[in-house]
Amino acid sequence: MSNSTPATIEDVARIANVSIATVSRAIHMPEKVANSTRLKVNQAIAVTGYTTNAMARSLRLGRSNMILVVAPDIGDPNFSNILIGLENEARSHGYGILIGHTQNDAQRGLEYLKFLNSNQAAGLILFTGILPFGHQTMTARLPPSVGVFEPVFNGGIPYVGVDDVAGARKAVDLLIAEGHRKIAFIGDSRTRLAYSRRRMGYEAGMDAAEIGADLRIVFEGDGTVESGRLAVEQLFMRDTLPTAFMCVNDQTAIGVMIGLKTRGYDIPRDFSVTGFDDVPQAVFMTPSLTTIRQPRTAIGKHAMALLLELLSNGQPTETEILLLPDLVVRNSVSAPSRVRR
Amino acid sequence: MSNSTPATIEDVARIANVSIATVSRAIHMPEKVANSTRLKVNQAIAVTGYTTNAMARSLRLGRSNMILVVAPDIGDPNFSNILIGLENEARSHGYGILIGHTQNDAQRGLEYLKFLNSNQAAGLILFTGILPFGHQTMTARLPPSVGVFEPVFNGGIPYVGVDDVAGARKAVDLLIAEGHRKIAFIGDSRTRLAYSRRRMGYEAGMDAAEIGADLRIVFEGDGTVESGRLAVEQLFMRDTLPTAFMCVNDQTAIGVMIGLKTRGYDIPRDFSVTGFDDVPQAVFMTPSLTTIRQPRTAIGKHAMALLLELLSNGQPTETEILLLPDLVVRNSVSAPSRVRR
DNA sequence: CCATGGTGTGTAAACCTTTACATATAACGT
DNA sequence: ACGTTATATGTAAAGGTTTACACACCATGG
């Protein structure tokens, strides 16, 4: 029972008085063994406390039951919730999850490539738009892979993300519904494709409301808190000001709010602000931030489901799954005040 | 080269014209093989792109090179940074990290126990004070293990944490140095041992300043935002109020600040507030929160180093490592105002 | 009664390493 | 020259599992 070495399939076979092949079958193809035998085997398993040695199994099968998740930054607030979705889905199908984070370092990426090459992972989930494997990327033999959030640069890898255009549209539509016309978009078209798409949502919303280019203000930031603050500074130097700031993400929105508060303005009385992502601190801001919530757990779940399908079928059913994010209304948006500047 | 199946040690042996044993030795005990041979082998490895099959290796060696990290909540802001420390240290010693989160569910815990029993992990890092393996805990055969943050209930498992007493002492000393005498401690003696220790730091600081029991106020909360808010409500109903709130963690401090702001008070002019942990949103509060920062990455690094030592030595050098946390001074503390209430 | 087929089980090979042991060669001291 | 020792390499077993193949048995249909 509490022996020093774990029980093997052979121990079970001896006790159940069958061959090891039968034990293996009783476990993995129960319908192939007689009821009476299956019973004996199960009892023997209970007695010995046997659990199958995953290493031996993986070796024999030529594939592991582990899936590698590679992310540039584990600390990213998006990450942990997506991970929950990934993990739940994986576990319910007998897979485990292995996490690697590259910190955008090609050297570290290579280690994961080696890891993959040594067959230690059956599949790969990528949290970055570019393969983190340095210059060997092109020749790399990858296991079935799925991208999260962004299409992976090297074609042929399906991905699961969020419909950024539709999400951004929800934000701009809210502002317009509240009566705003002159709405600034504080964006970032360089770092992430998702950010460009959010801009598209903004433009589409403005188009739909037939708000002309003269009332549109687009500030190119870089998605950081500081860039939001900077945007406010810059816009204040110009002549015309918006009544609302639609920000490409929550970080930027936080920066905008800091900038506005520093200048003594009240949000949302003087200016409305929206974000995107719903990071954890969004709810703790004063005022709490109206934003677009990433369906993080769902993204994880879908990504893993897609990967598992890939692992069994070999062919992806879909090459792109976009989930619809929700608008979270909090206190940073109101109707524009009549008396303004 | 880009074959369908990965190269094995046999391929390398054939090309280098040596036996597989020599290849294995050239890799793992280079000093045991002649220079010329080593060269041939290395070339052959380069040609074939060989990487050793981790599963076969683990099977033969009877242990894996993976370490399981079990945490109740991956989303915990403390988690990701500790993970970075764990991961860096592990990787530099040839180990990989596997993450499991139990969501405090015994069923899930059992799955990890099975996982451990099947030898898939060489060691275990526990992020919880209790073994998450349900009632089987007592009989469980565990691999070398290290706790993080808290001593693990089942004795004999060394742990790495933070010196909560000293950390709390820093907070109370700051308040006293600013001139506060009547300092309330909003605590939680039930859920985590760490929280009791912080209380001890508070008492020690008050003792050292010779502040009597009549000026000490202790409110028992439960470490949540809501309990902080509640504490304010309750204390306002009593006669005497403190000039400063020392909170057992940042969540509680956030609640206290919300409570005070709701009543129209200004922080830190009317009341000073301190937290503990330095969660990410602490810096985004208005005012930003003065708190005690957990040395998260260092905790991870030390925990893993201790585990690796256990894995090689078998015996822990130390049974408890306490790291000293830093005081982070922000804007939620000032001298008590003369005119009050 | 025999041919056929289905069902349940066993035998043994294969997956890829590592390493104890054996062996071959070289170096050295006498 | 020969025994002794050190050095370098090879042979083969072992680790725990899965599964193709073979086999035994029984039922069915003619």
XYZ file of C-alpha atoms (C1' of nucleotides) in Angstrom:
742
model
C 0.000 0.000 0.000
C 2.212 2.754 1.240
C 5.237 1.093 -0.322
C 8.323 3.036 -1.159
C 7.996 2.508 -4.902
C 4.744 3.154 -6.720
C 2.753 0.177 -7.935
C 3.184 -0.745 -11.578
C 0.827 -2.319 -13.990
C 2.568 -5.587 -13.268
C 1.638 -5.478 -9.596
C -1.956 -4.974 -10.562
C -1.797 -7.819 -13.066
C -0.368 -10.208 -10.497
C -3.012 -9.425 -7.923
C -5.855 -9.562 -10.410
C -4.374 -12.726 -11.841
C -4.389 -11.492 -15.403
C -1.780 -10.277 -17.852
C -0.532 -6.720 -17.982
C -2.143 -6.330 -21.374
C -5.523 -7.018 -19.862
C -4.926 -4.466 -17.141
C -4.030 -1.868 -19.712
C -7.134 -2.702 -21.680
C -9.334 -2.666 -18.607
C -8.192 0.875 -18.050
C -8.212 2.301 -21.542
C -10.698 0.150 -23.458
C -13.051 -1.176 -20.788
C -15.540 -2.477 -23.307
C -12.936 -4.862 -24.652
C -12.667 -6.852 -21.453
C -15.143 -9.131 -19.751
C -17.131 -7.698 -16.895
C -15.792 -10.147 -14.361
C -12.213 -9.385 -15.372
C -12.737 -5.675 -15.276
C -14.018 -6.036 -11.771
C -10.967 -7.966 -10.612
C -8.682 -5.429 -12.203
C -10.447 -2.508 -10.623
C -10.195 -4.118 -7.234
C -6.517 -4.754 -7.732
C -6.041 -1.139 -8.748
C -7.798 -0.010 -5.617
C -5.678 -2.289 -3.460
C -2.372 -1.196 -4.939
C -3.245 2.451 -5.383
C -1.929 2.153 -8.894
C -1.709 5.179 -11.134
C -0.288 4.818 -14.588
C 3.206 6.122 -15.038
C 2.762 9.019 -17.375
C 6.330 8.954 -18.569
C 6.180 5.369 -19.695
C 2.851 5.996 -21.315
C 4.025 9.078 -23.137
C 7.151 7.307 -24.266
C 5.197 4.429 -25.661
C 2.573 6.615 -27.284
C 5.092 9.051 -28.677
C 3.207 12.012 -27.349
C 2.670 13.552 -23.986
C -0.549 14.656 -22.412
C 0.846 18.078 -21.693
C 0.139 21.262 -23.535
C 2.596 24.103 -23.504
C 1.302 27.620 -23.058
C 3.803 30.259 -24.067
C 3.182 33.842 -23.041
C 5.409 36.883 -23.090
C 4.180 38.010 -19.697
C 2.547 35.873 -17.073
C 1.832 38.955 -14.983
C -0.476 40.337 -17.620
C -3.885 40.710 -15.984
C -5.434 39.044 -18.997
C -3.327 35.998 -18.604
C -4.516 34.363 -15.449
C -8.172 34.282 -16.338
C -7.544 32.951 -19.787
C -5.392 30.345 -18.158
C -8.318 29.230 -16.058
C -10.346 28.659 -19.179
C -7.491 26.827 -20.836
C -6.860 24.698 -17.817
C -10.443 23.646 -17.183
C -10.949 22.614 -20.755
C -7.643 20.781 -20.926
C -8.107 18.882 -17.717
C -11.544 17.686 -18.648
C -9.934 16.023 -21.638
C -7.065 14.485 -19.754
C -4.470 17.043 -20.638
C -2.286 19.048 -18.332
C -0.886 22.499 -18.860
C 2.647 23.660 -18.861
C 3.418 27.333 -18.746
C 6.362 29.075 -20.247
C 6.921 32.747 -20.375
C 9.452 34.245 -22.659
C 9.673 37.809 -21.413
C 10.126 38.539 -25.116
C 13.543 36.937 -24.990
C 14.468 34.861 -28.035
C 16.937 32.836 -26.004
C 14.183 31.684 -23.709
C 12.006 31.041 -26.694
C 14.602 28.645 -28.025
C 14.514 26.670 -24.839
C 10.835 26.123 -25.345
C 11.449 25.106 -28.916
C 13.878 22.475 -27.684
C 11.289 21.454 -25.190
C 8.722 21.019 -27.922
C 11.177 19.111 -30.078
C 11.793 16.653 -27.312
C 8.149 15.751 -27.535
C 7.339 16.884 -24.075
C 4.248 18.718 -25.199
C 1.511 17.510 -27.492
C 0.308 20.971 -28.385
C 1.100 24.638 -28.148
C -0.889 27.697 -27.152
C 0.692 30.966 -28.165
C -0.038 34.242 -26.460
C 1.857 36.354 -28.902
C 1.524 37.399 -32.467
C 5.049 36.350 -33.322
C 6.619 32.979 -32.778
C 8.974 33.475 -29.871
C 11.616 31.179 -31.289
C 14.042 33.634 -32.806
C 15.440 33.049 -36.266
C 14.735 29.319 -36.131
C 11.081 30.155 -36.354
C 10.778 29.396 -40.015
C 12.242 25.940 -39.940
C 10.669 24.978 -36.650
C 8.583 21.864 -36.588
C 5.713 22.776 -34.345
C 3.080 20.560 -32.801
C -0.575 21.478 -33.312
C -0.835 25.088 -32.216
C -3.421 27.731 -31.479
C -2.921 31.438 -31.014
C -4.668 33.512 -28.417
C -5.729 37.125 -28.957
C -3.821 37.615 -32.162
C -3.181 35.751 -35.397
C 0.281 34.244 -35.309
C 2.648 35.704 -37.824
C 3.654 32.401 -39.350
C 0.483 31.512 -41.228
C -1.547 28.396 -40.775
C -2.055 28.689 -37.045
C -5.686 29.222 -36.109
C -6.430 31.632 -33.330
C -9.057 32.650 -30.849
C -9.504 36.276 -30.012
C -11.993 38.920 -29.299
C -13.968 40.925 -31.797
C -12.166 44.170 -31.171
C -14.087 46.055 -33.807
C -17.430 45.131 -32.295
C -16.158 45.802 -28.799
C -14.875 49.239 -29.648
C -18.110 49.881 -31.399
C -19.996 49.255 -28.177
C -17.904 51.859 -26.391
C -18.293 54.530 -29.018
C -21.993 53.798 -29.383
C -22.445 54.298 -25.649
C -20.710 57.657 -25.783
C -22.774 58.718 -28.749
C -25.959 57.557 -27.056
C -25.060 59.681 -24.061
C -24.941 62.656 -26.387
C -21.247 62.986 -27.145
C -20.249 64.040 -30.627
C -16.714 65.159 -30.314
C -15.014 61.977 -29.206
C -11.265 61.529 -29.120
C -9.720 58.120 -29.744
C -6.504 57.614 -27.826
C -4.960 54.738 -29.705
C -1.913 52.795 -30.619
C -1.653 51.470 -34.116
C 1.833 50.084 -33.797
C 2.184 47.403 -31.175
C -0.829 45.181 -31.494
C -3.149 44.340 -34.308
C -6.017 44.322 -31.838
C -5.444 48.007 -31.200
C -5.788 48.863 -34.870
C -9.038 46.987 -34.933
C -10.358 48.971 -32.012
C -9.649 52.086 -33.988
C -11.705 50.633 -36.802
C -14.581 50.158 -34.377
C -14.304 53.780 -33.376
C -14.362 54.977 -36.947
C -17.271 52.715 -37.813
C -19.287 54.048 -34.885
C -18.575 57.615 -35.836
C -19.499 56.854 -39.438
C -22.754 55.258 -38.377
C -23.658 58.342 -36.351
C -22.670 60.500 -39.294
C -20.178 62.405 -37.237
C -17.751 64.125 -39.573
C -14.008 64.055 -39.611
C -13.917 67.538 -38.096
C -15.268 66.126 -34.821
C -12.899 63.170 -34.747
C -9.643 63.388 -32.895
C -7.162 60.557 -33.002
C -4.114 60.558 -30.808
C -1.440 57.964 -31.426
C -0.096 56.677 -28.130
C 1.544 53.428 -27.253
C -0.959 51.811 -24.964
C 0.680 52.811 -21.693
C -0.583 54.820 -18.748
C 1.934 57.484 -19.586
C 0.745 57.761 -23.166
C -2.764 58.419 -21.881
C -1.546 61.198 -19.647
C 0.477 62.598 -22.524
C -2.535 62.552 -24.811
C -4.413 64.808 -22.415
C -1.499 67.205 -22.228
C -1.213 67.398 -25.983
C -4.907 67.801 -26.607
C -5.114 70.614 -24.080
C -2.565 72.552 -26.092
C -4.737 72.449 -29.149
C -7.722 74.577 -29.632
C -10.646 72.210 -29.573
C -11.209 69.591 -26.951
C -13.376 66.487 -27.051
C -16.119 65.830 -24.538
C -15.153 62.198 -24.294
C -12.004 60.106 -24.433
C -12.335 56.660 -25.887
C -9.142 54.796 -25.034
C -7.628 51.859 -26.787
C -7.127 50.050 -23.507
C -7.558 50.507 -19.776
C -3.954 51.500 -19.194
C -4.366 54.415 -21.520
C -7.687 55.295 -19.905
C -6.047 55.346 -16.499
C -3.450 57.727 -17.856
C -6.140 59.956 -19.322
C -7.993 60.056 -16.020
C -4.834 60.947 -14.152
C -4.142 63.702 -16.662
C -7.632 65.118 -16.388
C -7.694 64.945 -12.600
C -4.319 66.642 -12.408
C -5.823 69.532 -14.317
C -8.649 69.668 -11.827
C -11.412 68.252 -13.930
C -14.097 65.975 -12.673
C -14.908 62.731 -14.395
C -17.520 62.132 -15.693
C -18.988 65.613 -15.200
C -16.399 67.397 -17.337
C -15.205 64.552 -19.496
C -16.276 60.990 -20.115
C -13.683 58.244 -20.426
C -13.884 54.661 -21.641
C -11.277 51.923 -21.649
C -10.941 48.450 -23.091
C -9.983 45.173 -21.420
C -11.470 45.571 -17.948
C -8.257 45.106 -16.027
C -8.680 44.357 -12.324
C -8.021 47.866 -11.133
C -10.640 49.352 -13.476
C -13.263 48.865 -10.791
C -11.114 50.530 -8.148
C -10.511 53.743 -10.008
C -12.327 56.871 -8.898
C -14.545 57.035 -10.739
C -14.708 53.380 -11.660
C -13.962 52.896 -15.310
C -16.540 52.107 -17.946
C -14.852 49.672 -20.251
C -15.124 46.643 -22.527
C -14.617 43.347 -20.798
C -12.537 40.667 -22.410
C -14.325 37.327 -22.095
C -11.120 35.871 -20.771
C -12.209 32.534 -19.454
C -14.234 31.914 -22.592
C -11.257 32.754 -24.764
C -9.182 30.201 -22.912
C -11.875 27.611 -23.185
C -12.351 28.092 -26.896
C -8.650 28.128 -27.610
C -8.118 24.876 -25.801
C -11.149 23.279 -27.404
C -9.793 24.226 -30.789
C -6.396 22.801 -29.954
C -7.870 19.555 -28.708
C -9.796 19.266 -31.926
C -6.594 19.802 -33.823
C -4.950 17.098 -31.779
C -7.580 14.554 -32.653
C -8.668 15.575 -36.140
C -5.479 17.019 -37.449
C -7.460 19.659 -39.277
C -8.814 22.866 -37.749
C -12.505 23.380 -38.257
C -12.087 27.104 -38.115
C -9.111 29.298 -38.632
C -10.353 32.209 -36.585
C -12.769 32.415 -33.691
C -13.770 35.865 -32.523
C -15.674 36.267 -29.284
C -17.921 39.198 -28.586
C -16.803 41.271 -25.609
C -19.237 42.941 -23.240
C -19.664 46.560 -22.325
C -19.245 47.154 -18.595
C -20.958 50.336 -17.573
C -19.466 52.021 -14.519
C -19.090 55.644 -13.511
C -16.658 57.262 -15.903
C -19.246 58.126 -18.528
C -22.143 60.571 -18.451
C -23.813 62.991 -20.780
C -21.591 65.902 -21.818
C -22.171 68.980 -19.711
C -23.707 71.999 -21.463
C -21.327 74.494 -19.945
C -17.952 73.628 -21.231
C -14.977 75.720 -22.149
C 17.025 16.978 -40.930
C 13.429 18.101 -41.083
C 12.304 14.503 -40.895
C 8.864 13.602 -39.739
C 10.160 11.814 -36.655
C 12.678 13.416 -34.337
C 16.216 12.065 -34.301
C 17.043 9.563 -31.584
C 20.269 8.855 -29.844
C 20.698 5.961 -32.206
C 20.734 8.216 -35.241
C 23.436 10.270 -33.635
C 25.426 7.170 -32.766
C 25.260 5.871 -36.297
C 26.452 9.127 -37.824
C 29.187 9.626 -35.282
C 30.125 5.984 -35.686
C 30.044 5.237 -31.985
C 27.683 3.402 -29.670
C 24.634 4.974 -28.122
C 26.264 4.675 -24.716
C 29.080 6.910 -25.875
C 26.627 9.465 -27.189
C 24.830 9.520 -23.882
C 28.111 9.946 -22.072
C 29.312 12.644 -24.442
C 26.221 14.578 -23.473
C 25.990 13.985 -19.759
C 29.556 13.191 -18.663
C 31.731 14.881 -21.285
C 34.899 14.356 -19.290
C 34.485 10.622 -19.564
C 34.889 10.541 -23.332
C 37.895 11.260 -25.517
C 38.118 14.705 -27.064
C 38.035 13.414 -30.617
C 34.967 11.331 -29.909
C 33.187 14.163 -28.214
C 33.775 16.261 -31.290
C 32.337 13.650 -33.611
C 29.300 13.272 -31.406
C 28.699 16.976 -31.201
C 28.849 17.260 -34.955
C 26.420 14.409 -35.347
C 24.089 16.072 -32.882
C 24.261 19.282 -34.852
C 23.557 17.453 -38.098
C 20.584 15.547 -36.775
C 19.205 18.306 -34.605
C 18.920 15.758 -31.859
C 17.340 16.648 -28.564
C 17.020 14.038 -25.909
C 13.583 12.627 -25.438
C 12.613 13.805 -21.997
C 10.054 11.091 -21.520
C 12.475 8.259 -22.110
C 14.993 9.944 -19.910
C 12.540 10.504 -17.114
C 11.324 6.952 -17.362
C 14.813 5.551 -17.128
C 15.835 7.891 -14.338
C 12.652 7.369 -12.411
C 12.105 11.058 -11.964
C 11.008 13.930 -14.141
C 12.545 17.315 -14.541
C 9.298 19.029 -13.846
C 8.180 20.740 -10.699
C 4.540 21.139 -9.856
C 3.348 24.432 -8.453
C -0.033 24.203 -6.785
C -1.876 27.383 -5.947
C -5.454 27.994 -4.901
C -5.735 31.014 -7.154
C -3.605 31.774 -10.170
C -5.225 35.172 -10.491
C -3.865 36.280 -7.150
C -1.725 39.338 -7.822
C 0.985 37.828 -5.680
C 1.133 34.738 -7.767
C 2.537 35.821 -11.082
C 5.563 37.594 -9.732
C 6.458 34.768 -7.437
C 6.090 32.504 -10.384
C 8.692 34.478 -12.256
C 11.137 33.913 -9.445
C 10.299 30.245 -9.298
C 10.598 29.823 -13.002
C 13.908 31.577 -13.450
C 15.526 29.612 -10.708
C 14.102 26.322 -11.930
C 15.092 26.807 -15.515
C 18.643 27.682 -14.666
C 18.874 24.259 -13.068
C 17.279 22.363 -15.885
C 13.835 22.080 -14.390
C 10.556 23.113 -15.882
C 7.475 24.289 -14.079
C 4.003 22.920 -14.143
C 1.156 24.901 -12.711
C -1.934 23.582 -11.074
C -4.579 25.588 -9.411
C -7.086 24.027 -7.142
C -9.612 26.797 -6.639
C -9.788 25.320 -3.154
C -11.498 22.269 -4.549
C -10.474 18.970 -2.996
C -11.487 17.073 -6.097
C -9.024 19.020 -8.162
C -6.456 18.560 -5.485
C -6.816 14.827 -5.813
C -6.062 15.013 -9.485
C -2.779 16.653 -8.675
C -2.079 14.008 -6.106
C -2.564 11.377 -8.782
C -0.321 13.378 -10.996
C 2.372 13.417 -8.358
C 1.965 9.724 -7.725
C 2.538 8.971 -11.352
C 5.960 10.480 -10.956
C 5.328 13.256 -13.355
C 6.812 15.844 -11.041
C 10.042 15.671 -9.148
C 9.038 18.267 -6.604
C 6.142 20.298 -5.292
C 5.672 23.955 -4.462
C 2.628 24.689 -2.357
C 0.928 28.049 -2.234
C -1.384 27.181 0.550
C -1.150 26.437 4.198
C -3.128 23.258 3.892
C -2.422 20.346 1.629
C -5.032 20.546 -1.092
C -5.456 16.799 -1.315
C -8.579 16.285 0.733
C -8.769 13.519 3.267
C -6.017 11.525 1.573
C -3.610 14.148 2.734
C -2.331 12.190 5.656
C -1.408 9.064 3.791
C -0.134 10.876 0.745
C 3.372 10.122 -0.371
C 4.697 13.466 -1.454
C 7.824 14.309 -3.384
C 10.201 16.890 -1.907
C 8.041 19.909 -1.212
C 8.352 23.552 -0.229
C 5.634 25.888 0.966
C 5.301 29.484 -0.096
C 4.032 32.228 2.205
C 2.811 29.937 4.929
C 3.959 26.875 6.807
C 2.163 23.821 5.492
C -0.138 22.204 7.955
C 1.295 18.739 7.617
C 4.623 19.244 9.379
C 8.019 18.616 7.900
C 7.613 20.810 4.859
C 9.967 23.781 4.881
C 8.629 27.068 3.654
C 9.649 30.466 2.383
C 7.675 33.472 3.406
C 7.893 37.033 4.392
C 8.662 38.363 7.830
C 5.186 39.653 8.516
C 5.999 40.826 11.997
C 8.889 42.965 10.809
C 6.882 44.217 7.853
C 3.938 45.260 9.989
C 6.379 46.858 12.363
C 7.656 49.066 9.560
C 4.142 50.289 8.880
C 3.294 51.057 12.478
C 6.664 52.678 13.038
C 6.037 54.984 10.109
C 2.695 56.037 11.503
C 4.189 56.619 14.937
C 7.066 58.573 13.432
C 4.550 60.791 11.680
C 3.076 61.569 15.051
C 0.158 59.181 15.265
C -0.638 57.655 18.635
C -4.124 56.363 18.311
C -3.719 53.790 15.586
C -6.365 51.245 14.686
C -5.401 47.838 13.394
C -7.938 46.406 10.951
C -7.067 42.778 11.016
C -8.066 39.224 10.396
C -6.855 36.623 12.791
C -8.768 33.750 11.274
C -7.916 33.009 7.689
C -4.161 33.249 7.412
C -1.358 32.825 9.863
C 0.442 35.694 8.173
C -2.342 38.011 9.248
C -1.934 37.094 12.907
C 1.731 37.846 12.615
C 1.025 41.268 11.208
C -1.059 41.922 14.251
C 1.943 40.955 16.360
C 4.032 43.503 14.492
C 1.433 46.142 15.254
C 1.401 45.304 18.955
C 5.191 45.220 19.096
C 5.417 48.641 17.508
C 2.866 50.103 19.911
C 4.708 48.507 22.801
C 8.018 49.943 21.676
C 6.495 53.422 21.503
C 4.951 52.838 24.889
C 1.490 53.477 23.584
C -1.004 52.038 26.019
C -3.871 49.715 25.423
C -6.307 52.615 25.726
C -5.002 54.022 22.444
C -5.078 50.725 20.623
C -8.078 49.734 18.586
C -8.274 46.347 16.956
C -11.033 45.489 14.560
C -11.428 41.913 13.427
C -12.272 41.750 9.760
C -11.745 39.051 7.200
C -9.242 40.604 4.858
C -11.710 41.730 2.208
C -12.482 45.150 0.790
C -15.883 44.938 2.361
C -14.485 44.221 5.809
C -12.385 47.378 5.552
C -15.420 49.440 4.729
C -17.316 47.809 7.541
C -14.551 48.571 10.011
C -14.886 52.261 9.277
C -18.631 52.130 9.774
C -18.278 50.353 13.085
C -15.545 52.577 14.423
C -17.525 55.670 13.577
C -20.286 54.441 15.804
C -17.989 54.325 18.778
C -16.875 57.294 20.684
C -13.199 57.608 20.006
C -11.686 57.425 16.582
C -8.105 56.706 15.559
C -6.035 59.087 13.508
C -4.628 56.272 11.452
C -5.790 52.940 10.077
C -3.189 50.233 9.786
C -4.690 47.488 7.656
C -3.772 43.861 7.559
C -3.662 43.892 3.764
C -4.262 46.156 0.803
C -7.760 44.873 0.191
C -8.788 45.936 3.639
C -7.040 49.266 3.172
C -8.945 49.852 -0.029
C -12.168 49.200 1.852
C -11.164 51.595 4.599
C -10.377 54.305 2.084
C -13.693 53.801 0.346
C -15.455 54.024 3.703
C -13.655 57.199 4.695
C -14.176 58.849 1.335
C -17.849 57.989 1.426
C -18.087 59.901 4.665
C -16.432 62.837 3.002
C -13.050 62.656 4.633
C -9.809 63.393 2.896
C -6.903 60.992 3.028
C -4.294 61.606 4.286
C -5.353 64.961 5.712
C -8.043 63.592 8.008
C -6.876 60.011 8.369
C -3.782 58.095 7.417
C -4.075 54.578 5.972
C -1.527 51.842 5.392
C -1.884 48.483 3.692
C 0.201 45.378 3.292
C 1.151 43.428 0.118
C 1.443 46.195 -2.453
C -1.089 44.816 -4.863
C -0.964 46.266 -8.366
C -3.827 48.682 -7.856
C -2.264 50.180 -4.719
C -0.420 52.670 -6.853
C -3.553 53.647 -8.737
C -5.646 54.501 -5.708
C -6.356 58.132 -4.927
C -4.396 58.781 -2.883
C -1.886 56.106 -3.763
C -1.535 53.652 -0.930
C 1.419 53.497 1.423
C 1.999 49.824 1.999
C 4.450 47.006 2.606
C 5.753 45.376 -0.515
C 6.048 41.628 -0.711
C 9.420 40.708 -2.237
C 7.611 38.407 -4.595
C 10.249 37.477 -7.112
C 12.723 36.876 -4.311
C 10.264 34.626 -2.531
C 9.897 32.550 -5.657
C 13.619 32.362 -6.156
C 14.305 31.273 -2.604
C 11.518 28.731 -2.573
C 12.781 27.094 -5.711
C 16.375 27.165 -4.534
C 15.307 25.432 -1.364
C 13.384 22.816 -3.298
C 16.293 22.140 -5.619
C 18.502 21.678 -2.612
C 16.010 19.225 -1.229
C 16.013 17.377 -4.514
C 19.751 16.898 -4.475
C 20.563 16.665 -0.778
C 17.426 15.091 0.488
C 17.667 17.169 3.603
C 16.549 20.777 3.959
C 19.202 23.132 5.227
C 16.585 25.367 6.727
C 13.018 24.758 7.675
C 11.879 28.345 7.408
C 13.157 31.259 5.367
C 11.655 34.648 6.090
C 12.341 37.534 3.755
C 12.192 41.116 4.883
C 9.561 43.159 3.069
C 10.032 46.820 2.182
C 7.980 49.824 3.133
C 6.635 51.646 0.104
C 5.850 55.225 0.993
C 3.139 56.803 -1.122
C 0.466 59.354 -0.385
C -1.969 57.834 2.060
C -0.012 58.785 5.174
C 0.743 62.154 6.707
C 0.989 63.677 10.164
C -2.325 63.726 12.058
C -4.106 67.042 11.742
C -4.543 69.078 14.936
C -8.125 69.997 14.263
C -10.079 66.834 14.209
C -13.634 66.011 14.939
C -19.989 -32.278 -37.144
C -17.419 -28.705 -39.223
C -16.480 -24.104 -40.820
C -16.797 -19.431 -39.463
C -16.654 -15.653 -36.684
C -16.689 -13.237 -32.456
C -14.938 -12.491 -27.860
C -11.528 -12.316 -24.366
C -6.900 -12.849 -23.057
C -1.856 -13.535 -23.338
C 2.927 -12.890 -25.457
C 6.276 -10.092 -26.840
C 8.050 -6.179 -29.186
C 8.647 -1.404 -29.217
C 9.189 3.402 -27.438
C 14.356 5.944 -26.036
C 17.290 6.451 -22.486
C 20.944 5.536 -18.862
C 24.362 2.816 -16.730
C 26.486 -1.472 -14.616
C 29.438 -4.434 -16.377
C 32.561 -6.231 -19.671
C 36.060 -5.517 -22.850
C 39.745 -3.447 -25.433
C 43.510 -0.472 -25.653
C 47.175 2.279 -23.959
C 50.414 3.653 -20.421
C 53.380 2.643 -16.915
C 56.548 0.661 -13.523
C 59.479 -3.054 -12.552
C 58.528 -8.328 -21.441
C 54.982 -8.607 -18.340
C 51.719 -7.548 -14.899
C 49.002 -3.689 -13.272
C 46.240 0.202 -13.717
C 43.830 3.841 -16.126
C 41.154 5.214 -19.949
C 37.746 4.738 -23.566
C 34.188 2.393 -25.567
C 30.679 -1.190 -26.360
C 26.896 -4.545 -24.885
C 22.826 -5.306 -22.909
C 19.411 -4.782 -19.425
C 15.993 -2.109 -17.329
C 12.449 1.313 -16.693
C 6.472 0.916 -17.375
C 3.469 1.158 -20.799
C 0.639 0.084 -25.247
C -0.747 -2.811 -28.909
C -0.149 -5.937 -33.057
C -0.494 -10.481 -33.373
C -1.537 -15.001 -31.946
C -4.257 -18.017 -29.532
C -8.077 -20.269 -27.073
C -12.671 -20.674 -26.452
C -17.464 -20.533 -27.461
C -21.524 -19.762 -30.199
C -23.691 -19.843 -34.469
C -25.269 -21.575 -38.845
C -24.983 -24.764 -42.264
